[in-house]
């Protein structure tokens, strides 16, 4: 008998077919308290789940007593209680490699858009304006040759360093727990402590996962250390920045501008000042949202679930100790 799984995200047709070949699939419309209670019987039987979003914690796991693997169509796994998964021996799979270049492209797009005011100026053109002889009202700031700071040097940070350094002649500073030899050798990146990174960066790009340690890592005190001319970019997870402090800093000129793909609360509330401040470029959490990359993420998530439920995991597992324990048991 094929294992039962719950699918809570739409898949491209060919991938859905592949999933059906391996599993008995119940497809539901997102993972919410409502869908959870509507489809309680499916969760009772499910050995695997696949999708993105939702909250997977001990309370959820109590409703899915047979669960052995969760496959997330994302790199970030902050919506999972990993300790609870480990306690229950549930493998957590994600898609860390396939989206790297695309998210780095998004971060570079935010750097350029915030510096050159691309969205703001484009809106003015659409409204019928054209550059007048007074001109300076339309000016932005240079990107090339400025110092780009990277907070968190993982795969995405490295891909951003490559773009900024080789493409835009930007010196790279970074802060991470460990030195990143490849970033240093290939892109001349210099490790520095957080205070130095805040003080020196012209563009400070955050590429960190959300954990207890990174929650509100950037608050009022940190923003105050940045240059008044600095631009802050975040395409990791919103709560890494204290958003109230950021709004104040953008209003009073503590920093120059921000380019944000992620927010403390998503969707961003329609009354958020971030939607009206002229020095903010806001995107709706679309860092990985290209046709090619979203397909690749879905494909990897399907392969990850097949591997996890057949005990053949080789990569993309957040808690491989669970797999090892189940092989031994
Ligand atoms: C998206 O935010 C992801 O974690 O993939
Ligand atoms: C990633 O950052 C996404 O698009 O979900």
Coordinates of C-alpha atoms and ligand atoms in Angstrom, one line a residue:
X1 CA 0.0 0.0 0.0
X2 CA 1.2 3.5 -0.8
X3 CA 1.8 5.8 2.1
X4 CA -0.7 8.5 2.7
X5 CA 0.4 12.1 2.4
X6 CA -1.3 15.5 2.7
X7 CA -0.4 18.1 0.1
X8 CA -1.2 21.7 1.1
X9 CA 0.2 23.6 -1.8
X10 CA -0.7 23.5 -5.5
X11 CA 1.9 21.6 -7.6
X12 CA 2.6 21.8 -11.3
X13 CA 0.8 18.9 -13.0
X14 CA 3.7 16.7 -13.8
X15 CA 5.0 16.9 -10.2
X16 CA 1.5 16.1 -8.9
X17 CA 1.5 13.0 -11.1
X18 CA 4.8 12.0 -9.7
X19 CA 3.5 12.4 -6.2
X20 CA 0.5 10.3 -7.0
X21 CA 2.7 7.5 -8.3
X22 CA 4.3 7.2 -4.9
X23 CA 1.6 8.2 -2.5
X24 CA -2.1 8.3 -1.8
X25 CA -2.5 12.1 -1.8
X26 CA -5.1 14.3 -0.1
X27 CA -4.8 17.8 -1.4
X28 CA -6.0 20.6 0.8
X29 CA -6.1 24.4 0.4
X30 CA -3.2 25.5 2.7
X31 CA -2.4 24.6 6.2
X32 CA -4.7 26.6 8.6
X33 CA -6.6 25.7 11.8
X34 CA -9.7 25.4 9.5
X35 CA -8.2 23.0 7.0
X36 CA -6.6 21.0 9.8
X37 CA -9.9 20.3 11.4
X38 CA -11.8 19.8 8.1
X39 CA -9.3 17.2 7.1
X40 CA -8.6 15.7 10.5
X41 CA -9.0 12.1 9.1
X42 CA -6.4 12.7 6.4
X43 CA -3.9 14.0 9.0
X44 CA -4.6 11.0 11.2
X45 CA -3.4 8.8 8.4
X46 CA -0.6 10.9 6.9
X47 CA 2.9 9.7 6.9
X48 CA 4.1 12.7 5.0
X49 CA 3.1 16.3 4.4
X50 CA 4.3 18.7 1.7
X51 CA 3.6 22.4 1.2
X52 CA 4.7 25.8 2.6
X53 CA 3.6 28.0 5.4
X54 CA 1.4 26.9 8.3
X55 CA 2.6 26.2 11.8
X56 CA 4.0 22.8 12.5
X57 CA 4.5 22.3 16.3
X58 CA 3.7 19.8 19.0
X59 CA 0.0 20.6 18.8
X60 CA 0.0 19.9 15.1
X61 CA 2.0 16.7 15.5
X62 CA -0.5 15.4 18.0
X63 CA -3.1 15.5 15.2
X64 CA -0.7 13.6 12.8
X65 CA 0.3 10.5 14.9
X66 CA 1.8 8.6 11.9
X67 CA 3.8 11.4 10.5
X68 CA 7.4 10.5 9.5
X69 CA 8.4 13.3 7.1
X70 CA 7.5 17.0 6.5
X71 CA 8.7 18.4 3.2
X72 CA 8.7 22.2 3.0
X73 CA 8.7 24.1 -0.3
X74 CA 11.1 26.7 1.1
X75 CA 14.6 27.2 2.4
X76 CA 13.4 28.8 5.7
X77 CA 12.0 26.5 8.3
X78 CA 11.1 28.9 11.1
X79 CA 7.5 27.8 11.0
X80 CA 8.5 24.4 12.2
X81 CA 9.2 23.5 15.9
X82 CA 12.3 21.4 15.1
X83 CA 12.7 20.2 18.7
X84 CA 9.1 18.8 18.6
X85 CA 9.8 17.1 15.2
X86 CA 13.0 15.6 16.7
X87 CA 11.1 14.3 19.7
X88 CA 8.6 12.6 17.4
X89 CA 11.3 11.4 15.0
X90 CA 9.8 13.3 12.0
X91 CA 12.3 14.2 9.3
X92 CA 12.2 17.8 8.1
X93 CA 13.1 18.4 4.4
X94 CA 13.6 21.8 2.7
X95 CA 14.9 23.2 -0.6
X96 CA 18.0 25.2 0.3
X97 CA 20.1 25.0 -3.0
X98 CA 17.7 25.6 -5.9
X99 CA 16.7 29.1 -4.9
X100 CA 20.1 30.6 -4.0
X101 CA 20.8 32.5 -7.2
X102 CA 17.3 33.8 -7.6
X103 CA 17.1 35.2 -4.1
X104 CA 20.5 36.8 -4.6
X105 CA 19.1 38.4 -7.8
X106 CA 16.2 39.7 -5.7
X107 CA 18.5 41.2 -3.2
X108 CA 20.5 42.9 -5.9
X109 CA 17.3 44.2 -7.4
X110 CA 16.4 45.7 -4.0
X111 CA 19.8 47.3 -3.8
X112 CA 19.4 48.9 -7.2
X113 CA 15.8 49.8 -6.8
X114 CA 16.3 51.5 -3.4
X115 CA 19.4 53.3 -4.5
X116 CA 18.2 54.5 -7.8
X117 CA 14.6 54.9 -6.7
X118 CA 13.5 52.8 -9.6
X119 CA 9.9 52.1 -8.4
X120 CA 9.3 55.7 -7.2
X121 CA 10.6 57.3 -10.4
X122 CA 8.8 54.8 -12.7
X123 CA 5.5 55.7 -10.9
X124 CA 6.1 59.4 -11.6
X125 CA 6.7 58.7 -15.3
X126 CA 3.5 56.7 -15.4
X127 CA 1.7 59.6 -13.8
X128 CA 2.8 61.8 -16.8
X129 CA 5.9 63.4 -15.4
X130 CA 9.3 63.7 -17.1
X131 CA 12.7 64.7 -15.9
X132 CA 12.6 68.5 -15.8
X133 CA 15.6 70.9 -16.0
X134 CA 15.7 70.9 -12.2
X135 CA 16.6 67.2 -12.4
X136 CA 18.1 66.7 -8.9
X137 CA 14.7 65.8 -7.5
X138 CA 15.0 62.6 -9.5
X139 CA 18.5 61.7 -8.4
X140 CA 19.5 58.5 -6.6
X141 CA 22.7 57.4 -5.1
X142 CA 25.5 55.3 -6.7
X143 CA 25.7 51.6 -6.1
X144 CA 28.9 50.6 -7.9
X145 CA 32.1 50.8 -5.8
X146 CA 30.2 51.4 -2.6
X147 CA 30.7 49.0 0.4
X148 CA 28.3 46.2 0.6
X149 CA 27.9 44.5 4.0
X150 CA 26.4 41.1 4.3
X151 CA 24.9 39.9 7.6
X152 CA 24.9 36.1 7.4
X153 CA 27.2 34.4 4.8
X154 CA 25.4 31.3 3.7
X155 CA 24.7 30.2 0.1
X156 CA 22.6 33.3 -0.7
X157 CA 25.1 35.7 0.9
X158 CA 27.9 34.2 -1.2
X159 CA 25.8 34.5 -4.4
X160 CA 25.2 38.2 -3.5
X161 CA 28.9 38.8 -2.8
X162 CA 29.6 37.4 -6.3
X163 CA 27.2 39.8 -8.0
X164 CA 28.2 42.8 -6.0
X165 CA 31.9 42.3 -6.1
X166 CA 32.4 41.0 -9.7
X167 CA 29.5 42.9 -11.3
X168 CA 29.5 46.2 -9.4
X169 CA 33.1 46.5 -8.1
X170 CA 31.8 46.7 -4.5
X171 CA 34.1 45.8 -1.7
X172 CA 32.4 43.2 0.5
X173 CA 32.3 43.2 4.3
X174 CA 30.5 40.4 6.2
X175 CA 29.6 39.2 9.6
X176 CA 28.9 35.5 10.2
X177 CA 29.6 33.1 13.0
X178 CA 32.5 31.6 11.0
X179 CA 34.9 32.9 8.4
X180 CA 33.8 32.0 4.9
X181 CA 37.0 31.1 3.0
X182 CA 35.4 31.0 -0.5
X183 CA 33.9 34.5 0.0
X184 CA 37.2 35.8 1.1
X185 CA 39.2 34.2 -1.6
X186 CA 36.9 34.7 -4.6
X187 CA 35.3 38.0 -3.8
X188 CA 37.8 39.6 -1.4
X189 CA 35.2 39.6 1.4
X190 CA 36.4 40.9 4.8
X191 CA 35.0 39.4 8.0
X192 CA 34.2 42.0 10.7
X193 CA 32.2 42.2 13.9
X194 CA 28.6 43.4 13.8
X195 CA 29.4 46.9 15.0
X196 CA 32.0 47.4 12.3
X197 CA 29.6 46.0 9.7
X198 CA 26.9 48.5 10.8
X199 CA 29.3 51.5 10.8
X200 CA 31.0 50.8 7.5
X201 CA 28.4 49.4 5.2
X202 CA 26.8 51.6 2.5
X203 CA 24.4 48.8 1.7
X204 CA 23.7 46.4 4.5
X205 CA 22.1 43.2 3.3
X206 CA 20.5 40.8 5.7
X207 CA 20.6 37.1 4.7
X208 CA 19.9 35.3 8.0
X209 CA 17.4 32.7 9.0
X210 CA 15.0 33.5 11.8
X211 CA 16.0 31.9 15.1
X212 CA 15.9 32.9 18.7
X213 CA 19.3 34.4 18.2
X214 CA 18.4 36.5 15.2
X215 CA 15.0 37.8 16.3
X216 CA 15.2 41.6 16.4
X217 CA 19.0 41.4 15.9
X218 CA 18.7 44.8 14.2
X219 CA 16.9 47.3 16.4
X220 CA 17.1 51.0 17.3
X221 CA 20.6 50.7 18.8
X222 CA 22.0 49.0 15.7
X223 CA 20.3 51.3 13.3
X224 CA 21.8 54.3 15.1
X225 CA 25.3 52.9 14.3
X226 CA 24.7 52.9 10.6
X227 CA 25.6 55.7 8.2
X228 CA 22.8 58.3 7.5
X229 CA 23.5 57.5 3.8
X230 CA 23.1 53.7 4.3
X231 CA 20.5 51.5 2.7
X232 CA 19.2 48.4 4.5
X233 CA 18.1 45.4 2.6
X234 CA 16.2 42.4 4.0
X235 CA 15.1 39.3 2.0
X236 CA 15.5 36.7 4.8
X237 CA 12.9 36.9 7.5
X238 CA 11.1 40.0 8.7
X239 CA 11.4 39.6 12.4
X240 CA 15.2 39.8 12.2
X241 CA 14.6 43.6 12.1
X242 CA 12.6 45.4 14.8
X243 CA 10.2 47.0 12.3
X244 CA 9.0 49.8 14.5
X245 CA 12.6 50.9 15.0
X246 CA 13.2 50.6 11.3
X247 CA 10.2 52.8 10.5
X248 CA 11.4 55.5 12.9
X249 CA 14.9 55.3 11.4
X250 CA 13.6 55.8 7.9
X251 CA 11.3 58.7 9.0
X252 CA 14.0 60.7 10.9
X253 CA 16.9 60.1 8.5
X254 CA 18.9 57.8 10.7
X255 CA 19.3 55.7 7.5
X256 CA 18.7 56.7 3.9
X257 CA 16.4 54.0 2.6
X258 CA 15.3 50.3 2.8
X259 CA 14.5 47.5 0.3
X260 CA 12.4 44.8 2.0
X261 CA 11.0 41.5 0.7
X262 CA 10.0 40.3 4.2
X263 CA 8.1 41.8 7.2
X264 CA 7.3 41.1 10.8
X265 CA 3.7 40.5 9.7
X266 CA 2.8 39.1 6.3
X267 CA 0.8 40.1 4.4
X268 CA 2.1 43.6 5.4
X269 CA -0.9 45.4 7.0
X270 CA -2.3 48.0 4.6
X271 CA -1.8 50.7 7.1
X272 CA 1.9 50.1 7.6
X273 CA 4.0 53.2 7.2
X274 CA 6.4 51.1 5.1
X275 CA 3.8 51.4 2.3
X276 CA 3.8 55.2 2.2
X277 CA 7.4 56.1 3.1
X278 CA 9.0 57.3 -0.2
X279 CA 12.4 55.8 0.8
X280 CA 11.1 52.2 1.0
X281 CA 10.9 49.6 -1.7
X282 CA 8.6 46.9 -0.5
X283 CA 8.1 43.5 -2.2
X284 CA 5.5 40.9 -1.1
X285 CA 7.9 38.1 -0.1
X286 CA 8.8 37.1 -3.6
X287 CA 12.5 36.4 -3.2
X288 CA 12.3 33.1 -5.0
X289 CA 9.3 33.8 -7.1
X290 CA 10.4 33.0 -10.7
X291 CA 8.8 30.4 -12.8
X292 CA 12.0 28.4 -13.0
X293 CA 12.9 28.6 -9.3
X294 CA 9.4 27.9 -8.0
X295 CA 9.2 24.9 -10.2
X296 CA 12.6 23.7 -9.0
X297 CA 11.6 24.1 -5.4
X298 CA 8.4 22.1 -5.9
X299 CA 10.4 19.4 -7.8
X300 CA 13.0 19.2 -5.0
X301 CA 10.2 19.1 -2.3
X302 CA 8.6 16.1 -4.1
X303 CA 11.9 14.3 -4.4
X304 CA 12.7 15.1 -0.8
X305 CA 9.4 13.5 0.4
X306 CA 9.9 10.4 -1.7
X307 CA 13.5 10.1 -0.3
X308 CA 12.5 10.7 3.3
X309 CA 9.6 8.2 3.3
X310 CA 11.7 5.5 1.6
X311 CA 14.6 6.1 4.0
X312 CA 17.0 7.2 1.3
X313 CA 17.8 10.8 2.3
X314 CA 21.0 12.1 1.0
X315 CA 20.5 15.9 1.1
X316 CA 18.1 18.7 2.0
X317 CA 17.3 17.3 5.5
X318 CA 17.3 19.8 8.4
X319 CA 17.5 17.1 11.1
X320 CA 19.4 14.1 9.6
X321 CA 19.8 12.5 13.0
X322 CA 16.2 11.5 12.8
X323 CA 16.8 9.5 9.7
X324 CA 19.9 7.9 11.1
X325 CA 18.0 6.9 14.3
X326 CA 15.2 5.4 12.2
X327 CA 17.7 3.4 10.1
X328 CA 19.3 2.1 13.3
X329 CA 16.0 1.4 15.0
Ligands
LIG1 C1 11.1 31.6 1.5 O1 11.0 32.6 2.1 C2 11.8 30.5 1.7 O2 12.2 30.2 2.9 O3 12.1 29.7 0.8
LIG2 C1 11.5 33.7 -0.8 O1 12.2 34.4 -0.3 C2 10.2 33.4 -1.4 O2 10.0 33.8 -2.5 O3 9.4 32.7 -0.8

